[in-house]
Coordinates of C-alpha atoms (C1' of nucleotides) in Angstrom, one line a residue:
Chain A
X1 CA -8.2 -21.5 -4.0
X2 CA -6.9 -19.6 -7.0
X3 CA -4.5 -16.8 -6.2
X4 CA -6.2 -13.5 -5.8
X5 CA -4.3 -10.2 -6.3
X6 CA -3.8 -8.1 -3.2
X7 CA -5.3 -5.1 -5.1
X8 CA -8.5 -7.2 -5.5
X9 CA -8.7 -8.0 -1.8
X10 CA -8.2 -4.3 -0.9
X11 CA -11.0 -3.3 -3.2
X12 CA -13.3 -5.9 -1.7
X13 CA -12.6 -4.3 1.7
X14 CA -13.5 -1.0 0.3
X15 CA -16.7 -2.3 -1.3
X16 CA -17.7 -3.8 2.1
X17 CA -17.3 -0.4 3.8
X18 CA -19.5 1.3 1.1
X19 CA -22.1 -1.5 1.3
X20 CA -22.3 -1.1 5.0
X21 CA -23.0 2.6 4.5
X22 CA -25.7 1.7 1.9
X23 CA -27.2 -0.7 4.4
X24 CA -27.4 1.9 7.1
X25 CA -29.1 4.2 4.6
X26 CA -31.7 1.5 4.0
X27 CA -30.7 0.9 0.4
X28 CA -31.5 -2.7 -0.5
X29 CA -30.1 -3.1 -4.0
X30 CA -27.0 -1.8 -5.6
X31 CA -25.6 -2.0 -9.1
X32 CA -21.9 -2.6 -9.9
X33 CA -22.1 0.9 -11.5
X34 CA -23.2 2.5 -8.2
X35 CA -20.6 0.7 -6.1
X36 CA -17.9 1.7 -8.6
X37 CA -19.0 5.3 -8.5
X38 CA -18.7 5.3 -4.7
X39 CA -15.3 3.6 -4.8
X40 CA -13.6 5.4 -7.6
X41 CA -13.4 2.4 -9.9
X42 CA -15.3 1.0 -12.8
X43 CA -18.3 -1.3 -12.9
X44 CA -16.4 -3.9 -14.9
X45 CA -13.8 -3.9 -12.2
X46 CA -16.4 -4.5 -9.5
X47 CA -18.0 -7.3 -11.4
X48 CA -14.6 -8.9 -12.1
X49 CA -13.5 -8.7 -8.5
X50 CA -16.6 -10.3 -7.3
X51 CA -16.6 -13.0 -10.0
X52 CA -13.5 -14.6 -8.6
X53 CA -15.6 -15.7 -5.6
X54 CA -18.9 -16.5 -7.2
X55 CA -21.9 -14.8 -8.8
X56 CA -23.8 -12.8 -6.2
X57 CA -25.9 -10.5 -8.4
X58 CA -29.1 -10.7 -10.4
X59 CA -29.0 -9.7 -14.0
X60 CA -31.1 -6.7 -14.7
X61 CA -31.3 -5.9 -11.0
X62 CA -28.0 -5.7 -9.3
X63 CA -26.8 -7.0 -6.0
X64 CA -28.7 -7.3 -2.7
X65 CA -26.8 -5.1 -0.3
X66 CA -27.5 -7.3 2.7
X67 CA -26.5 -10.4 0.9
X68 CA -23.3 -8.9 -0.6
X69 CA -22.3 -7.6 2.8
X70 CA -22.5 -11.1 4.2
X71 CA -20.7 -12.7 1.3
X72 CA -17.8 -10.1 1.5
X73 CA -17.5 -10.6 5.3
X74 CA -17.2 -14.3 4.7
X75 CA -14.7 -13.9 1.9
X76 CA -12.5 -11.5 4.0
X77 CA -12.7 -13.7 7.0
X78 CA -14.5 -11.2 9.1
X79 CA -17.0 -13.6 10.5
X80 CA -14.9 -14.4 13.5
X81 CA -12.7 -12.7 16.2
X82 CA -9.0 -12.4 15.9
X83 CA -6.8 -12.5 19.0
X84 CA -4.1 -9.9 18.7
X85 CA -0.8 -9.5 20.6
X86 CA 0.8 -6.1 20.5
X87 CA 4.6 -5.9 21.0
X88 CA 5.6 -2.3 21.8
X89 CA 3.4 -0.2 24.1
X90 CA 3.9 3.1 22.3
X91 CA 1.8 5.7 20.6
X92 CA 1.0 3.8 17.5
X93 CA -0.3 0.9 19.5
X94 CA -2.5 3.3 21.5
X95 CA -3.8 4.8 18.4
X96 CA -4.7 1.4 17.0
X97 CA -6.6 0.4 20.1
X98 CA -8.5 3.6 20.2
X99 CA -9.5 3.2 16.6
X100 CA -13.1 2.0 16.8
X101 CA -12.8 -0.1 13.6
X102 CA -10.3 -2.3 15.3
X103 CA -12.6 -3.9 17.9
X104 CA -15.6 -3.4 15.7
X105 CA -14.3 -5.7 13.1
X106 CA -13.4 -8.4 15.5
X107 CA -9.8 -7.6 16.3
X108 CA -9.3 -8.0 20.0
X109 CA -6.0 -7.2 21.8
X110 CA -5.3 -9.9 24.3
X111 CA -1.8 -9.0 25.4
X112 CA 0.6 -6.1 25.2
X113 CA 4.4 -6.2 25.7
X114 CA 7.3 -3.8 26.1
X115 CA 10.9 -4.0 27.1
X116 CA 10.9 -0.6 28.9
X117 CA 10.9 -1.4 32.6
X118 CA 9.1 1.9 33.2
X119 CA 6.1 0.6 31.2
X120 CA 6.0 -3.0 32.4
X121 CA 3.3 -3.5 34.9
X122 CA 1.5 -0.4 34.0
X123 CA -2.1 -0.5 32.9
X124 CA -2.7 0.1 29.2
X125 CA -6.2 0.2 27.7
X126 CA -7.5 -2.4 30.1
X127 CA -4.5 -4.7 29.9
X128 CA -1.3 -4.8 31.9
X129 CA 2.0 -4.3 30.0
X130 CA 4.1 -7.4 30.2
X131 CA 7.8 -7.8 29.9
X132 CA 8.7 -8.5 26.3
X133 CA 11.3 -11.0 27.5
X134 CA 8.4 -13.1 28.7
X135 CA 6.7 -13.2 25.4
X136 CA 7.1 -17.0 25.1
X137 CA 5.8 -17.9 28.5
X138 CA 2.9 -15.5 28.3
X139 CA 1.7 -16.6 24.9
X140 CA 2.5 -20.3 25.1
X141 CA -0.9 -21.2 26.4
X142 CA -2.9 -18.6 24.6
X143 CA -4.1 -18.6 21.1
X144 CA -2.8 -15.5 19.2
X145 CA -3.8 -15.0 15.6
X146 CA -2.0 -11.8 14.8
X147 CA 1.1 -10.1 16.2
X148 CA 1.3 -6.3 15.8
X149 CA 4.9 -5.3 15.9
X150 CA 5.4 -1.7 17.0
X151 CA 9.0 -1.9 18.2
X152 CA 12.0 0.1 17.1
X153 CA 13.5 -1.1 13.8
X154 CA 16.4 -2.9 15.3
X155 CA 14.4 -5.3 17.5
X156 CA 11.6 -6.0 15.0
X157 CA 13.2 -9.0 13.3
X158 CA 14.0 -10.6 16.6
X159 CA 10.4 -10.2 17.8
X160 CA 9.1 -11.5 14.5
X161 CA 11.2 -14.6 14.7
X162 CA 9.9 -15.3 18.2
X163 CA 6.3 -14.8 17.1
X164 CA 6.9 -17.2 14.3
X165 CA 8.4 -19.7 16.7
X166 CA 5.2 -19.4 18.8
X167 CA 3.2 -20.4 15.8
X168 CA 1.7 -17.0 14.9
X169 CA 0.8 -16.9 11.2
X170 CA 0.1 -13.2 10.6
X171 CA 2.1 -10.1 11.4
X172 CA 1.2 -6.4 11.1
X173 CA 4.5 -4.6 11.1
X174 CA 4.9 -0.9 11.8
X175 CA 8.7 -1.0 12.2
X176 CA 10.5 0.5 9.2
X177 CA 12.2 -2.7 8.2
X178 CA 11.6 -5.6 5.8
X179 CA 10.9 -8.6 7.9
X180 CA 11.9 -12.1 6.8
X181 CA 9.5 -14.9 7.7
X182 CA 8.7 -18.4 6.4
X183 CA 6.3 -18.7 3.5
X184 CA 3.4 -19.8 5.6
X185 CA 3.4 -16.6 7.6
X186 CA 1.9 -13.5 6.2
X187 CA 3.4 -10.1 6.9
X188 CA 1.9 -6.7 6.2
X189 CA 4.3 -3.8 6.7
X190 CA 3.0 -0.3 7.1
X191 CA 6.0 2.0 6.5
X192 CA 5.2 5.6 7.1
X193 CA 8.5 6.8 5.7
X194 CA 7.6 5.2 2.4
X195 CA 4.2 7.0 2.3
X196 CA 5.9 10.3 3.0
X197 CA 8.5 9.7 0.3
X198 CA 5.8 8.9 -2.2
X199 CA 4.3 12.3 -1.5
X200 CA 7.6 14.0 -1.7
X201 CA 8.2 12.3 -5.1
X202 CA 4.8 13.4 -6.3
X203 CA 5.4 17.0 -5.1
X204 CA 8.8 17.1 -6.8
X205 CA 7.9 15.6 -10.2
X206 CA 5.1 17.7 -11.6
Chain B
X1 CA 8.5 13.4 -17.1
X2 CA 7.3 10.0 -18.1
X3 CA 4.8 8.5 -15.7
X4 CA 6.5 6.3 -13.2
X5 CA 4.6 3.5 -11.4
X6 CA 3.9 4.0 -7.7
X7 CA 5.4 0.5 -7.1
X8 CA 8.7 1.8 -8.7
X9 CA 8.8 4.9 -6.5
X10 CA 8.2 2.7 -3.4
X11 CA 11.0 0.4 -4.3
X12 CA 13.3 3.4 -4.9
X13 CA 12.5 4.5 -1.3
X14 CA 13.5 1.1 -0.1
X15 CA 16.7 1.0 -2.1
X16 CA 17.6 4.4 -0.6
X17 CA 17.1 3.0 2.9
X18 CA 19.3 0.0 2.2
X19 CA 22.0 2.1 0.5
X20 CA 22.1 4.3 3.6
X21 CA 22.8 1.2 5.7
X22 CA 25.5 0.2 3.3
X23 CA 27.0 3.7 3.5
X24 CA 27.1 3.5 7.3
X25 CA 28.9 0.2 7.0
X26 CA 31.5 1.8 4.8
X27 CA 30.5 -0.2 1.7
X28 CA 31.5 1.9 -1.3
X29 CA 30.1 -0.1 -4.2
X30 CA 27.1 -2.2 -4.6
X31 CA 25.7 -4.4 -7.5
X32 CA 22.1 -4.5 -8.5
X33 CA 22.2 -8.1 -7.3
X34 CA 23.3 -7.1 -3.8
X35 CA 20.6 -4.4 -3.6
X36 CA 18.0 -6.8 -4.8
X37 CA 19.0 -9.4 -2.3
X38 CA 18.6 -6.9 0.5
X39 CA 15.3 -5.7 -0.7
X40 CA 13.6 -9.0 -1.7
X41 CA 13.4 -8.3 -5.4
X42 CA 15.5 -9.1 -8.5
X43 CA 18.5 -7.5 -10.0
X44 CA 16.7 -6.9 -13.2
X45 CA 14.0 -5.0 -11.3
X46 CA 16.5 -2.8 -9.6
X47 CA 18.2 -1.9 -12.9
X48 CA 14.9 -1.3 -14.6
X49 CA 13.7 0.9 -11.8
X50 CA 16.9 3.0 -11.9
X51 CA 17.0 3.1 -15.7
X52 CA 13.8 5.3 -15.7
X53 CA 15.9 8.1 -14.3
X54 CA 19.3 7.6 -15.9
X55 CA 22.2 5.3 -15.8
X56 CA 24.0 5.5 -12.5
X57 CA 26.2 2.4 -12.6
X58 CA 29.4 1.2 -14.1
X59 CA 29.3 -1.9 -16.1
X60 CA 31.4 -4.7 -14.5
X61 CA 31.5 -2.8 -11.3
X62 CA 28.1 -1.8 -10.0
X63 CA 26.9 1.4 -8.4
X64 CA 28.8 3.8 -6.1
X65 CA 26.8 3.8 -2.9
X66 CA 27.4 7.4 -2.1
X67 CA 26.5 8.6 -5.6
X68 CA 23.4 6.5 -5.8
X69 CA 22.2 7.7 -2.4
X70 CA 22.5 11.3 -3.7
X71 CA 20.8 10.5 -6.9
X72 CA 17.9 8.8 -5.2
X73 CA 17.5 11.6 -2.7
X74 CA 17.2 13.9 -5.6
X75 CA 14.7 11.8 -7.5
X76 CA 12.5 11.3 -4.4
X77 CA 12.7 15.1 -3.7
X78 CA 14.4 14.6 -0.3
X79 CA 16.9 17.4 -0.9
X80 CA 14.7 19.9 0.8
X81 CA 12.5 20.4 3.9
X82 CA 8.7 20.0 3.8
X83 CA 6.5 22.1 6.0
X84 CA 3.8 19.9 7.4
X85 CA 0.5 20.9 9.1
X86 CA -1.2 18.3 11.2
X87 CA -4.9 18.4 11.6
X88 CA -6.0 16.3 14.6
X89 CA -3.9 16.2 17.8
X90 CA -4.3 12.6 18.6
X91 CA -2.2 9.5 19.1
X92 CA -1.4 8.9 15.5
X93 CA -0.1 12.4 15.1
X94 CA 2.1 12.0 18.2
X95 CA 3.4 8.7 16.9
X96 CA 4.3 10.4 13.6
X97 CA 6.2 13.2 15.3
X98 CA 8.1 10.9 17.6
X99 CA 9.1 8.8 14.7
X100 CA 12.7 9.8 14.0
X101 CA 12.6 9.3 10.3
X102 CA 10.0 12.1 10.1
X103 CA 12.2 15.0 11.0
X104 CA 15.3 13.2 9.7
X105 CA 14.0 13.1 6.2
X106 CA 13.1 16.8 6.2
X107 CA 9.5 16.7 7.2
X108 CA 8.9 19.5 9.7
X109 CA 5.7 20.0 11.5
X110 CA 4.9 23.7 11.6
X111 CA 1.4 23.7 13.0
X112 CA -1.1 21.4 14.7
X113 CA -4.9 21.8 14.9
X114 CA -7.8 20.2 16.7
X115 CA -11.4 21.0 17.3
X116 CA -11.4 19.7 20.9
X117 CA -11.5 22.7 23.2
X118 CA -9.7 20.7 25.8
X119 CA -6.7 20.3 23.5
X120 CA -6.6 23.8 22.0
X121 CA -4.0 25.9 23.6
X122 CA -2.1 23.0 25.0
X123 CA 1.5 22.3 24.2
X124 CA 2.2 19.5 21.8
X125 CA 5.7 18.4 20.9
X126 CA 6.9 22.0 21.0
X127 CA 3.9 23.5 19.3
X128 CA 0.7 24.9 20.6
X129 CA -2.5 23.2 19.4
X130 CA -4.6 25.7 17.5
X131 CA -8.3 25.7 17.0
X132 CA -9.2 23.9 13.7
X133 CA -11.7 26.6 12.9
X134 CA -8.8 28.9 12.5
X135 CA -7.1 26.8 10.0
X136 CA -7.5 29.4 7.3
X137 CA -6.2 32.4 9.2
X138 CA -3.4 30.4 10.7
X139 CA -2.1 29.0 7.4
X140 CA -2.8 31.9 5.1
X141 CA 0.6 33.5 5.5
X142 CA 2.6 30.4 6.0
X143 CA 3.8 28.0 3.4
X144 CA 2.6 24.5 4.1
X145 CA 3.6 21.7 1.7
X146 CA 1.8 18.7 3.2
X147 CA -1.3 18.4 5.3
X148 CA -1.6 15.3 7.5
X149 CA -5.2 14.5 8.2
X150 CA -5.7 12.6 11.4
X151 CA -9.3 13.6 12.1
X152 CA -12.4 11.3 12.6
X153 CA -13.8 10.0 9.3
X154 CA -16.7 12.4 9.1
X155 CA -14.7 15.6 9.2
X156 CA -11.8 14.4 6.9
X157 CA -13.3 15.5 3.6
X158 CA -14.2 18.9 5.0
X159 CA -10.7 19.4 6.3
X160 CA -9.3 18.2 2.9
X161 CA -11.4 20.7 1.0
X162 CA -10.2 23.5 3.2
X163 CA -6.6 22.5 2.8
X164 CA -7.0 22.4 -1.0
X165 CA -8.6 25.8 -0.9
X166 CA -5.5 27.0 1.0
X167 CA -3.4 25.8 -1.9
X168 CA -1.9 22.7 -0.3
X169 CA -0.9 20.1 -2.9
X170 CA -0.2 17.0 -0.9
X171 CA -2.2 15.2 1.7
X172 CA -1.4 12.2 3.9
X173 CA -4.7 10.9 5.1
X174 CA -5.2 8.5 8.1
X175 CA -8.9 8.9 8.3
X176 CA -10.7 5.7 7.0
X177 CA -12.4 7.4 4.1
X178 CA -11.7 8.0 0.4
X179 CA -11.0 11.7 -0.1
X180 CA -12.0 13.5 -3.2
X181 CA -9.5 16.2 -4.4
X182 CA -8.7 18.0 -7.6
X183 CA -6.2 16.3 -10.0
X184 CA -3.3 18.5 -9.1
X185 CA -3.5 17.5 -5.5
X186 CA -1.9 14.2 -4.4
X187 CA -3.4 12.2 -1.6
X188 CA -2.0 9.1 0.1
X189 CA -4.4 7.3 2.4
X190 CA -3.2 5.0 5.0
X191 CA -6.1 2.8 6.0
X192 CA -5.4 0.5 8.9
X193 CA -8.7 -1.3 8.6
X194 CA -7.7 -2.3 5.0
X195 CA -4.4 -3.7 6.2
X196 CA -6.0 -5.7 8.9
X197 CA -8.6 -7.1 6.5
X198 CA -5.8 -8.1 4.1
X199 CA -4.4 -10.1 6.9
X200 CA -7.7 -11.6 7.8
X201 CA -8.2 -12.6 4.2
X202 CA -4.8 -14.2 4.1
X203 CA -5.4 -16.1 7.4
X204 CA -8.8 -17.3 6.1
X205 CA -7.8 -18.5 2.6
X206 CA -5.0 -20.9 3.0
Chain C
dG1 C1' 35.1 -12.0 -16.3
dT2 C1' 31.7 -9.0 -14.3
dT3 C1' 27.8 -6.2 -14.2
dT4 C1' 25.0 -2.7 -16.4
dG5 C1' 21.3 -0.9 -19.4
dT6 C1' 17.6 -2.1 -22.3
dG7 C1' 14.8 -4.1 -26.1
dA8 C1' 11.8 -8.1 -26.4
dA9 C1' 9.0 -11.7 -24.2
dA10 C1' 6.2 -13.2 -20.5
dC11 C1' 3.1 -12.3 -17.2
dG12 C1' -0.6 -10.1 -14.7
dA13 C1' -4.3 -6.7 -14.1
dT14 C1' -7.8 -3.8 -16.1
dT15 C1' -11.0 -2.6 -19.5
dC16 C1' -14.1 -3.8 -23.3
dA17 C1' -18.0 -5.6 -25.2
dC18 C1' -21.6 -8.6 -25.5
dA19 C1' -24.2 -13.0 -24.7
dG20 C1' -27.3 -14.5 -21.3
dC21 C1' -30.5 -14.0 -17.5
dT22 C1' -34.2 -11.5 -15.0
Chain D
dA1 C1' -35.0 -3.0 -21.1
dG2 C1' -31.4 -3.4 -17.6
dC3 C1' -27.5 -5.3 -15.5
dT4 C1' -24.6 -9.3 -14.6
dG5 C1' -20.8 -12.5 -15.7
dT6 C1' -17.1 -13.4 -18.5
dG7 C1' -14.1 -14.4 -22.5
dA8 C1' -11.1 -11.5 -25.4
dA9 C1' -8.5 -7.4 -26.1
dT10 C1' -5.7 -4.0 -24.1
dC11 C1' -2.6 -2.0 -21.1
dG12 C1' 1.0 -2.0 -17.7
dT13 C1' 4.7 -4.3 -15.1
dT14 C1' 8.1 -7.7 -14.4
dT15 C1' 11.4 -11.0 -16.1
dC16 C1' 14.6 -12.6 -19.6
dA17 C1' 18.5 -12.4 -22.1
dC18 C1' 22.3 -10.3 -24.2
dA19 C1' 25.2 -6.7 -26.4
dA20 C1' 28.0 -3.0 -24.6
dA21 C1' 31.1 -1.1 -21.1
dC22 C1' 34.5 -1.6 -17.8

DNA sequence: GTTTGTGAAACGATTCACAGCT
DNA sequence: AGCTGTGAATCGTTTCACAAAC
């Protein structure tokens, strides 16, 4: 498939969210103009984004909300469940699990690890915290699609390497470091410090 | 000041982090090439990014680590403290506070609010949780630079509006909604669902 | 000889504008 | 008549390449 810009994928995600709202409200048809208005973009952008994947609309009419929801779910790969292992049993992890959208969209946490002896063995959102040193033995016989890394910065790369060795192809990283992984593994890093500094820059330069 | 791309600002943040590492290691001088290697970009990119703000290097030699750290701190507005109000006393907020980089970089939480009666009055990382209905009276006589919104999606816009009315010019939003604010207010939204769906897309389309 | 700073070229993303379908 | 789908034009960002500084 032709390479799609990350910005496009993010907008598709947004469109999906808005379309789901429209669906709940019983709206059956939507124009690119209406979707754009809801999402803070332009109708041309909406049409261009969708056009990379096919033509889903009817000229003169717009898009069927229901149909477009389904198409977008398919495009974004949301028609299935993803098995997630979380490494680091801290606050961010808890917040993620509590976040309804997580399970709702098919992301299911199947294992949780930590190095802290005080946490190992404890219950955690219906799972038992396992010793991070046993990552390999615990995950060897279990399919895991996504690793969420919520460890301190200095152990994140080590954890990432071990996940890669286990054959995991997607990593969501909250540690404030740049992870190095092979080309066939995809990493998304959420760096809170970076977001704060973007704000601080904006506040300063006005 | 000329408009600087957000991608540039984010890279400057990264450079700063790497430079601080170099500084700790006692490295005194760094080339754009070395910085680029550490940050996964190109030397031309590094030089171009810096050139928007001045010329900080010495030809044939590179950049003084110490000097560049200081320049970048200045550019990013990190030479001061930011007073932060957090609205929503949940897990994400806790995670943020515990995150060392937060205080370290001059972001100081001065107030915390929640609507949940069970939480109001409780201690929370050295602060007392206040009733969110009293946001206005509590913040009227206090300078707040940044509001962190960690409420459920359906109250986020209301909270944002009230923060704007209080004169707050920067918002870090963790609620999974698009906030609407006046032009002179800057919003950064961290949408975890979006990050997950980017991963799911990447896993699907390979 | 090395490395910066920066115009110019290349590339990529967004917006325009309109032909074509309903 | 209304709205999509899409080439072409525009705009913004990254990369190239080299003269200038050390």
